[in-house]
PDB file of C-alpha atoms and ligand atoms in Angstrom:
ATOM      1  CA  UNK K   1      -2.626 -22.073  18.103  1.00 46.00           C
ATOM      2  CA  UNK K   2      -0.913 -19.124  16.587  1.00 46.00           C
ATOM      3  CA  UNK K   3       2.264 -20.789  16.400  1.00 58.00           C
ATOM      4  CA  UNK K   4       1.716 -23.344  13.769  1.00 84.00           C
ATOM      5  CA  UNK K   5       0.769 -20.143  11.657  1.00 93.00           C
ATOM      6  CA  UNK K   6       2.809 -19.617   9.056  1.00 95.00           C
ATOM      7  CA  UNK K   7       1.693 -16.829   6.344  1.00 96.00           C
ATOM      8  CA  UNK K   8       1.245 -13.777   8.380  1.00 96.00           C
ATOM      9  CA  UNK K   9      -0.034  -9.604   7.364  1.00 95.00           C
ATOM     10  CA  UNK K  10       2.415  -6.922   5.861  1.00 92.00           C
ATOM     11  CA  UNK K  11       3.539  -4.363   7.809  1.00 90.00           C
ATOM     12  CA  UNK K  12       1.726  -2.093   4.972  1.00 88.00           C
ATOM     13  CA  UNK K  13      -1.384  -3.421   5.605  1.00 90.00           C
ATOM     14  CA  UNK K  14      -1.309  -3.768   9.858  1.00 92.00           C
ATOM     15  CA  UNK K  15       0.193  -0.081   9.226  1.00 88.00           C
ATOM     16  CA  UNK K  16      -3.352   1.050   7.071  1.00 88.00           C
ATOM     17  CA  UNK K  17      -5.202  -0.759   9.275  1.00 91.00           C
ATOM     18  CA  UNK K  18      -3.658   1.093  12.210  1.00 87.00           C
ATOM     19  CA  UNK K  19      -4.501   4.246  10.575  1.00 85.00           C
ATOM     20  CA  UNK K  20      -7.998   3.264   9.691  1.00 85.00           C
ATOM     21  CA  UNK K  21      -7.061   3.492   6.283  1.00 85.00           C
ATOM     22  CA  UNK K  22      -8.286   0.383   4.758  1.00 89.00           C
ATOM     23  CA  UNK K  23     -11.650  -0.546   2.515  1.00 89.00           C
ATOM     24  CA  UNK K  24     -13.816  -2.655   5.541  1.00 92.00           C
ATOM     25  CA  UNK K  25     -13.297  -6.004   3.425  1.00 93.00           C
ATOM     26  CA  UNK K  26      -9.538  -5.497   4.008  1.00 94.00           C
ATOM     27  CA  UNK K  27      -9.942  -4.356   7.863  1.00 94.00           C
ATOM     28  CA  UNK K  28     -12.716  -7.299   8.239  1.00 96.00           C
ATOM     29  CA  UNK K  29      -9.426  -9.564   7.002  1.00 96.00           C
ATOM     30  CA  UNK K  30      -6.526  -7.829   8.689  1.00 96.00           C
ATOM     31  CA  UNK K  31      -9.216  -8.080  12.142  1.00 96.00           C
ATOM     32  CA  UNK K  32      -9.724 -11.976  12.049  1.00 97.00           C
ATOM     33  CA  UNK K  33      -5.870 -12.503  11.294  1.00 97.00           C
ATOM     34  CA  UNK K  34      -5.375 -10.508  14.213  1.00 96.00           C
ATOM     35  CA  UNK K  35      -7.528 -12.288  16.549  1.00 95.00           C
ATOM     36  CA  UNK K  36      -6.044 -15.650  15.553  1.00 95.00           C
ATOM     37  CA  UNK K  37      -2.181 -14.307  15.371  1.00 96.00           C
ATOM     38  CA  UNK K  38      -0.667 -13.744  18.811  1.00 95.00           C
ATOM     39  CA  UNK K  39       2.479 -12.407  16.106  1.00 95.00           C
ATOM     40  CA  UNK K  40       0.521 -10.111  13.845  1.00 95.00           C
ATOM     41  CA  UNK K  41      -1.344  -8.701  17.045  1.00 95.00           C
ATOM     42  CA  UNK K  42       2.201  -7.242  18.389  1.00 94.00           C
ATOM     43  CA  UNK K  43       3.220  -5.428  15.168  1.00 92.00           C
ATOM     44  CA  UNK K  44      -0.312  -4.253  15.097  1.00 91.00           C
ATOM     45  CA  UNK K  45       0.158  -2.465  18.627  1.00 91.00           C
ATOM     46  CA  UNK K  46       3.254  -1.383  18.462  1.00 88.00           C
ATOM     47  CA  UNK K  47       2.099   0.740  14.730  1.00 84.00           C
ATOM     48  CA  UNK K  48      -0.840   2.097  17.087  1.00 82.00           C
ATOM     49  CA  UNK K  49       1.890   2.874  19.567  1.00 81.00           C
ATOM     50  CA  UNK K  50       4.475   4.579  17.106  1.00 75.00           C
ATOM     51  CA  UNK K  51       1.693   6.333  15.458  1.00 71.00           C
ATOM     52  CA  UNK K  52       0.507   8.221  18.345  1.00 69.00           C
ATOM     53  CA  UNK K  53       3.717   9.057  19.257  1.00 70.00           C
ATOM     54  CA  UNK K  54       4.615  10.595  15.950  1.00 68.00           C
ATOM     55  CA  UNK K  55       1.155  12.008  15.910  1.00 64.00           C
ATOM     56  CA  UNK K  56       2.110  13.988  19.679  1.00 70.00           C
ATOM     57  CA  UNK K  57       5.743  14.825  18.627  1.00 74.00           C
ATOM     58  CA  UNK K  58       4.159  16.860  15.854  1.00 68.00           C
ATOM     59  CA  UNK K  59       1.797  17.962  18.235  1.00 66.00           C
ATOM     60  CA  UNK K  60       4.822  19.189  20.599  1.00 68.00           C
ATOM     61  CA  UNK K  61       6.754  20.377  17.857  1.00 67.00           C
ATOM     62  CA  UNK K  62       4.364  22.337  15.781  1.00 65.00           C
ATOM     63  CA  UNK K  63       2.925  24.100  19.128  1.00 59.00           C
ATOM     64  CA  UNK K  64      -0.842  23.188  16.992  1.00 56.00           C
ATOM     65  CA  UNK K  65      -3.234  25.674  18.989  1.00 62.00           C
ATOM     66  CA  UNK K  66      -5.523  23.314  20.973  1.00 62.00           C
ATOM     67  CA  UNK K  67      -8.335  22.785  18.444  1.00 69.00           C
ATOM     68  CA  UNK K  68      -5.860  21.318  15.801  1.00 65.00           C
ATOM     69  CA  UNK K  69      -4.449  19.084  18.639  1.00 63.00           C
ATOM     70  CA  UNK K  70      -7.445  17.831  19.877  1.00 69.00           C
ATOM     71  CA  UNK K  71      -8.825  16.655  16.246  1.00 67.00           C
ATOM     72  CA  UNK K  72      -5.211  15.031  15.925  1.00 63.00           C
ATOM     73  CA  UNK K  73      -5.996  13.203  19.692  1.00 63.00           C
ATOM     74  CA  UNK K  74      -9.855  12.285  18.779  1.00 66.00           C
ATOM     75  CA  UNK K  75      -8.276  10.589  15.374  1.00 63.00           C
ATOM     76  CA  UNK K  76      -5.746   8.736  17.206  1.00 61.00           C
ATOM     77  CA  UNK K  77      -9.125   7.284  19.711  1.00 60.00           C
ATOM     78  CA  UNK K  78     -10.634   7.171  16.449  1.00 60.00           C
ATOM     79  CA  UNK K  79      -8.187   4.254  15.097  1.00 60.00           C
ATOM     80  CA  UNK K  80      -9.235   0.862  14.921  1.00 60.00           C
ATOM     81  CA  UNK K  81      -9.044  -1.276  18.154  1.00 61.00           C
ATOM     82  CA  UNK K  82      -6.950  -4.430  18.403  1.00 65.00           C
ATOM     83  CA  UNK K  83      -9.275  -7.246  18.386  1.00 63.00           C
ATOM     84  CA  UNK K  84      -8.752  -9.105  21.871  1.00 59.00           C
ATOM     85  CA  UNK K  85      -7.719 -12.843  21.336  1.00 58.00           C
ATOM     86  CA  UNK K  86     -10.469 -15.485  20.395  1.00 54.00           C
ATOM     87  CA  UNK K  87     -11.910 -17.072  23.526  1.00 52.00           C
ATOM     88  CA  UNK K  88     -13.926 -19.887  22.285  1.00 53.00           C
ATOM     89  CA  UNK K  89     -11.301 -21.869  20.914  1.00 54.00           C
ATOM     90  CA  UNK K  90     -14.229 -24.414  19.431  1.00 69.00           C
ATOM     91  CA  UNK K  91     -15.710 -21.745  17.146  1.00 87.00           C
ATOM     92  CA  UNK K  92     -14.324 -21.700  13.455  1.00 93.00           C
ATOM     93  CA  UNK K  93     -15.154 -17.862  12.610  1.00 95.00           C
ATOM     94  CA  UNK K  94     -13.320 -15.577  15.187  1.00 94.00           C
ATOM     95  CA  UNK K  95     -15.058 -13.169  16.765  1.00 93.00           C
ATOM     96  CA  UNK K  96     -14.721 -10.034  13.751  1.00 94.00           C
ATOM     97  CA  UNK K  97     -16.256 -12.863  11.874  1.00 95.00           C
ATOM     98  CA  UNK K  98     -19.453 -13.971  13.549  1.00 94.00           C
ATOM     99  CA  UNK K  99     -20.738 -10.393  13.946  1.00 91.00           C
ATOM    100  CA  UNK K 100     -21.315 -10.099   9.918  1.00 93.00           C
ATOM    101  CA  UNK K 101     -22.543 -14.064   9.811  1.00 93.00           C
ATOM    102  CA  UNK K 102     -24.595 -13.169  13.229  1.00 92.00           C
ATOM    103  CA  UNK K 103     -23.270 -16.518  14.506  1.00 92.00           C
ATOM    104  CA  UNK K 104     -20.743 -19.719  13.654  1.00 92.00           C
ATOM    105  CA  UNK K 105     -20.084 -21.762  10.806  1.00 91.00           C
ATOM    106  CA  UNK K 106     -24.249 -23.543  11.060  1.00 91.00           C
ATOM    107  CA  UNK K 107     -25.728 -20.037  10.543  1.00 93.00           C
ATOM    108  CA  UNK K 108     -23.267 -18.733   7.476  1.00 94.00           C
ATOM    109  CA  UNK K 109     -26.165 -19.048   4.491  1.00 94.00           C
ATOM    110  CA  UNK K 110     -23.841 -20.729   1.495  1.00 95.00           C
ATOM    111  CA  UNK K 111     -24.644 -20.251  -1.957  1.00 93.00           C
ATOM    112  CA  UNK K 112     -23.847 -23.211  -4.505  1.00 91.00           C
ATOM    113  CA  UNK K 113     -20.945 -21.277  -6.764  1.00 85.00           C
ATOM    114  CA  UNK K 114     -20.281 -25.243  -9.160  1.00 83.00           C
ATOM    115  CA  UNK K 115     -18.212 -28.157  -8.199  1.00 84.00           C
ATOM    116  CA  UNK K 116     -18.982 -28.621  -4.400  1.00 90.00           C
ATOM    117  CA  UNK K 117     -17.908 -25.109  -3.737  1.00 91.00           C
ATOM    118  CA  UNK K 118     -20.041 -22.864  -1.965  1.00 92.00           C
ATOM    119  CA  UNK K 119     -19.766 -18.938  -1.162  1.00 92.00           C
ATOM    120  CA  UNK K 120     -21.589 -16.248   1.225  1.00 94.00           C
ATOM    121  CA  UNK K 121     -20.486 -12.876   0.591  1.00 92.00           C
ATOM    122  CA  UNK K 122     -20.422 -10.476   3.303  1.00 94.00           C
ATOM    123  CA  UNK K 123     -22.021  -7.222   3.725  1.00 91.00           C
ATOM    124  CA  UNK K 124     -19.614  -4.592   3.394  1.00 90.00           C
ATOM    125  CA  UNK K 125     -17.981  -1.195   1.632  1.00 86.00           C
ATOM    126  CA  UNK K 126     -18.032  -1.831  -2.423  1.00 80.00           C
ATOM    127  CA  UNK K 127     -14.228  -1.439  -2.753  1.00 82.00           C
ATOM    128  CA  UNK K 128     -13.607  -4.911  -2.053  1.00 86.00           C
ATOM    129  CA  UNK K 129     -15.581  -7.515  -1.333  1.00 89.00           C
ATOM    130  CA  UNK K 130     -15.330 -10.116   1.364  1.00 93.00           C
ATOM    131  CA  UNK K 131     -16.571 -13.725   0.886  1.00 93.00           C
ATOM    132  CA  UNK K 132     -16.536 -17.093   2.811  1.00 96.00           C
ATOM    133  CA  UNK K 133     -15.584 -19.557   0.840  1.00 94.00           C
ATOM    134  CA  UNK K 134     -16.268 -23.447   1.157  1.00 95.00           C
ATOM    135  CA  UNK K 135     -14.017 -25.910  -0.659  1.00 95.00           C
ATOM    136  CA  UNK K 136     -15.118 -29.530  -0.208  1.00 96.00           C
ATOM    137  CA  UNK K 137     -12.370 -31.942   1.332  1.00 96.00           C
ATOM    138  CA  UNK K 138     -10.038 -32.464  -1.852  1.00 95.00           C
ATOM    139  CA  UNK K 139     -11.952 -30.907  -4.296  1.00 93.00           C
ATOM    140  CA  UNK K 140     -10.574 -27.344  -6.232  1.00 89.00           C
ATOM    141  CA  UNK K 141     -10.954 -23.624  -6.838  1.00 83.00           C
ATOM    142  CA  UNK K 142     -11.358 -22.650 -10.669  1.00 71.00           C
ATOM    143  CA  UNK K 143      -8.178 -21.663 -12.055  1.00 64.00           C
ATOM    144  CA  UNK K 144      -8.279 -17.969 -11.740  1.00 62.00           C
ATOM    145  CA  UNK K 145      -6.239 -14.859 -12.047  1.00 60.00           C
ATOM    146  CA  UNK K 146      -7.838 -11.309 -10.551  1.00 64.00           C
ATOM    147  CA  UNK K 147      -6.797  -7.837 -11.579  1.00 68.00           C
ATOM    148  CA  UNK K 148      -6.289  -6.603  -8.070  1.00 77.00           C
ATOM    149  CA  UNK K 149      -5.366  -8.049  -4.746  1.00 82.00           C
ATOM    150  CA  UNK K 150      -6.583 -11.493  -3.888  1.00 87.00           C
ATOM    151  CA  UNK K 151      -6.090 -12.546  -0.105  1.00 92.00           C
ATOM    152  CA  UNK K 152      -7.322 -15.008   1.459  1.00 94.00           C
ATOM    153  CA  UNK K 153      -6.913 -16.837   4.490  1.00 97.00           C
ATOM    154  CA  UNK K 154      -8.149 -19.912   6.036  1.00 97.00           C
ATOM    155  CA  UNK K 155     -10.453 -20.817   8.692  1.00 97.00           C
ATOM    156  CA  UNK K 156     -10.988 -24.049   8.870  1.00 97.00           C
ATOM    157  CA  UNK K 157      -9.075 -27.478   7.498  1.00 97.00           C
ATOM    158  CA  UNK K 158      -6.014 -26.439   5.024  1.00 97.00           C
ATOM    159  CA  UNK K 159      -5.262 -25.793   1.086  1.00 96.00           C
ATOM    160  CA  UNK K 160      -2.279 -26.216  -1.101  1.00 95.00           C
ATOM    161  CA  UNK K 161      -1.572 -24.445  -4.520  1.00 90.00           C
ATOM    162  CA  UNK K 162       1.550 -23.478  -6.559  1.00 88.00           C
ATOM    163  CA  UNK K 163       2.883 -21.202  -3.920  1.00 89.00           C
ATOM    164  CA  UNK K 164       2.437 -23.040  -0.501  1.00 94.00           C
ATOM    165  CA  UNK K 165       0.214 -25.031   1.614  1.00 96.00           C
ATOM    166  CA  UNK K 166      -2.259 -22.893   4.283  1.00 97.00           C
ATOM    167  CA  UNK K 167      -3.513 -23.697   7.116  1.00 97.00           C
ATOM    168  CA  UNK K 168      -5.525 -22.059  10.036  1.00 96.00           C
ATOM    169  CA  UNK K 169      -4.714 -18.648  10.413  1.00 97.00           C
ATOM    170  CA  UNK K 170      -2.104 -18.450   7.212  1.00 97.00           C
ATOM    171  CA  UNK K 171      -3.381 -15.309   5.076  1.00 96.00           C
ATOM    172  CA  UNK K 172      -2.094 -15.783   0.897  1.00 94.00           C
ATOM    173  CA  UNK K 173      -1.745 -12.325  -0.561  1.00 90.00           C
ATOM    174  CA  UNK K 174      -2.121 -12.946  -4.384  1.00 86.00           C
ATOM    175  CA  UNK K 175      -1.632 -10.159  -7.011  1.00 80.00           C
ATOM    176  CA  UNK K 176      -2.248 -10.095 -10.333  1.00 75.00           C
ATOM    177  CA  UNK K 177       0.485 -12.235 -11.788  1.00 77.00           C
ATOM    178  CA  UNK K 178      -0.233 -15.050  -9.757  1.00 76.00           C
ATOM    179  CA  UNK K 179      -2.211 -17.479 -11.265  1.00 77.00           C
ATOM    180  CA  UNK K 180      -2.975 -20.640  -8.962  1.00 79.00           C
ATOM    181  CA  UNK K 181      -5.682 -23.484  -8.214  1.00 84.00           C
ATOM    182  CA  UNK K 182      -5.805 -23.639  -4.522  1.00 89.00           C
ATOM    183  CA  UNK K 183      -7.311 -27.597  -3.601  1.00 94.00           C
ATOM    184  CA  UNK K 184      -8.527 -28.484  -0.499  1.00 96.00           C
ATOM    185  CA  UNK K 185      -6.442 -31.014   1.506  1.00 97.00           C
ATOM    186  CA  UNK K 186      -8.583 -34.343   1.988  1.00 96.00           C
ATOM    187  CA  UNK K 187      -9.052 -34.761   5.213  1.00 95.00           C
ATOM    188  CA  UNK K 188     -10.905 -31.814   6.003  1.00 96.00           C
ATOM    189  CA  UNK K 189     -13.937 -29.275   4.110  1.00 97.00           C
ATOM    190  CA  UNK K 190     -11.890 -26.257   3.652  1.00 97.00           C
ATOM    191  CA  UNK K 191     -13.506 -22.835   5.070  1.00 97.00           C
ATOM    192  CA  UNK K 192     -11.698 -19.481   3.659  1.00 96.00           C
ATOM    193  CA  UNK K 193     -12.365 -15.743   4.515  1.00 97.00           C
ATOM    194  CA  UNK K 194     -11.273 -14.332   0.657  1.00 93.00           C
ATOM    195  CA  UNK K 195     -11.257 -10.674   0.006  1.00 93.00           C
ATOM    196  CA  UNK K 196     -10.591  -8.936  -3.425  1.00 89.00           C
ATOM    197  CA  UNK K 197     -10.426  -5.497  -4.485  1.00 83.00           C
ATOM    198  CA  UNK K 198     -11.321  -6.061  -8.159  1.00 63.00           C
ATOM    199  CA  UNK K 199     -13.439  -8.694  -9.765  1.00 59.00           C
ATOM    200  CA  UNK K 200     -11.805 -12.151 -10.453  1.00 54.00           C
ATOM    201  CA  UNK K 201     -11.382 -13.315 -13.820  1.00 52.00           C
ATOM    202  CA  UNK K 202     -11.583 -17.171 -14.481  1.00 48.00           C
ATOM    203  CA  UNK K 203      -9.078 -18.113 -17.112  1.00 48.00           C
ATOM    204  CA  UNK K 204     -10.152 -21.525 -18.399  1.00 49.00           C
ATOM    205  CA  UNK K 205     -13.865 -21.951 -20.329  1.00 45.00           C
ATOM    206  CA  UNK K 206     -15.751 -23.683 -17.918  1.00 45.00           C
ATOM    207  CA  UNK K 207     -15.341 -21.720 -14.707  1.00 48.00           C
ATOM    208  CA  UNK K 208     -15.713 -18.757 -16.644  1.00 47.00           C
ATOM    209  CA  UNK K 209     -19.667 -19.857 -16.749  1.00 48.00           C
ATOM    210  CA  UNK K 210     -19.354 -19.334 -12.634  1.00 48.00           C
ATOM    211  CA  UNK K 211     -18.440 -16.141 -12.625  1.00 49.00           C
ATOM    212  CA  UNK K 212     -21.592 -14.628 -12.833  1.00 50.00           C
ATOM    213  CA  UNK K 213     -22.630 -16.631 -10.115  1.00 49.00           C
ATOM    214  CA  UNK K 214     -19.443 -15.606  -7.954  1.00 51.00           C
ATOM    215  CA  UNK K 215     -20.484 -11.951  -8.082  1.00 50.00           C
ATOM    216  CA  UNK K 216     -17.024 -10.486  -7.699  1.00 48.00           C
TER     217      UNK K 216
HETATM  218 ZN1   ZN N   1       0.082 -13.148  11.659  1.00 97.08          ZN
END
């Protein structure tokens, strides 16, 4: 499944996310990519694995007394575990996924955002947010820019916008400069994990009425 994915994590983030360093939103995001990305999941161990042995060269080097050295070993066991691979290859929401919906795709509860699309935003940290995001088969995202980072990465059917075309598994980091309409390929209802770490802003009239109703 993995293979066909094409738009995969930096090493900055799989390298914060190693550390534990990331906002949950961006560790929920960087933990379903990982689950779904037999490529992302290697660089991910292999950070783990560099970082602890940086972490005991100091340790060697420095001759810490054995307090400082044991903190530095409990915050290596501290760092975040690699997600194992999904198992149920029929469920859309990997596994880091159905423990904040507290099931599949039937039990996320969708709010009505305008246009067909429909949102459920996840309970986490207030630096970022994390939101599921439904796009109906061929239908479109409001034009939008956001002041921070904008990723977002697809769970179910595919979308296209100025940059690329995403499907399963693909992650699109967006900054601030990039302004694009992602639409939903028609064949398929379109199901996103987005996550932002500043509210969007809409740049044409009308979806600018949503944004209220987006709550980012
Ligand atoms: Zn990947």
């Amino acid at each position: 499944m993995s293979k066909s994915i094409k738009h995969h994590l930096t090493d900055d983030l799989l390298m914060a996310y190693a550390a534990g360093n990331l906002p949950e939103a961006f560790d929920l995001m960087v933990a379903t990519h990982l689950s779904l990305c037999d490529h992302c999941r290697a660089r991910a161990e292999s950070f783990e694995a560099v970082g602890g042995q940086v972490l005991e060269d100091q340790a060697q080097t420095a001759q810490m007394g054995s307090d400082a050295l044991a903190a530095t070993m409990a915050l290596i066991s501290q760092g975040a575990p690699t997600p194992k691979p999904a198992h149920k290859k029929c469920a859309v929401l990997p596994a880091p996924l159905q423990d904040y919906v507290g099931g599949d795709v039937n039990d996320i509860r969708w709010r009505p955002v305008g246009m067909g699309v429909k949102q459920a935003i996840l309970p986490t940290t207030n630096e970022a947010t994390a939101r599921l995001l439904f796009i109906p088969a061929g239908a479109a995202v409001p034009d939008h820019s956001h002041r921070g980072i904008e990723m977002t990465m697809v769970l179910q059917g595919a979308f296209s916008d100025e940059v690329d075309h995403f499907a399963r598994g693909d992650v699109e980091i967006a900054d601030q400069d990039l302004e694009h309409m992602p639409v939903a390929d028609i064949s398929e209802d379109c199901i996103c994990l987005a996550v932002t770490d500043a509210p969007l802003k809409f740049t044409k009239l009308m979806p600018r009425l949503f944004q209220p109703f987006l709550r980012i």
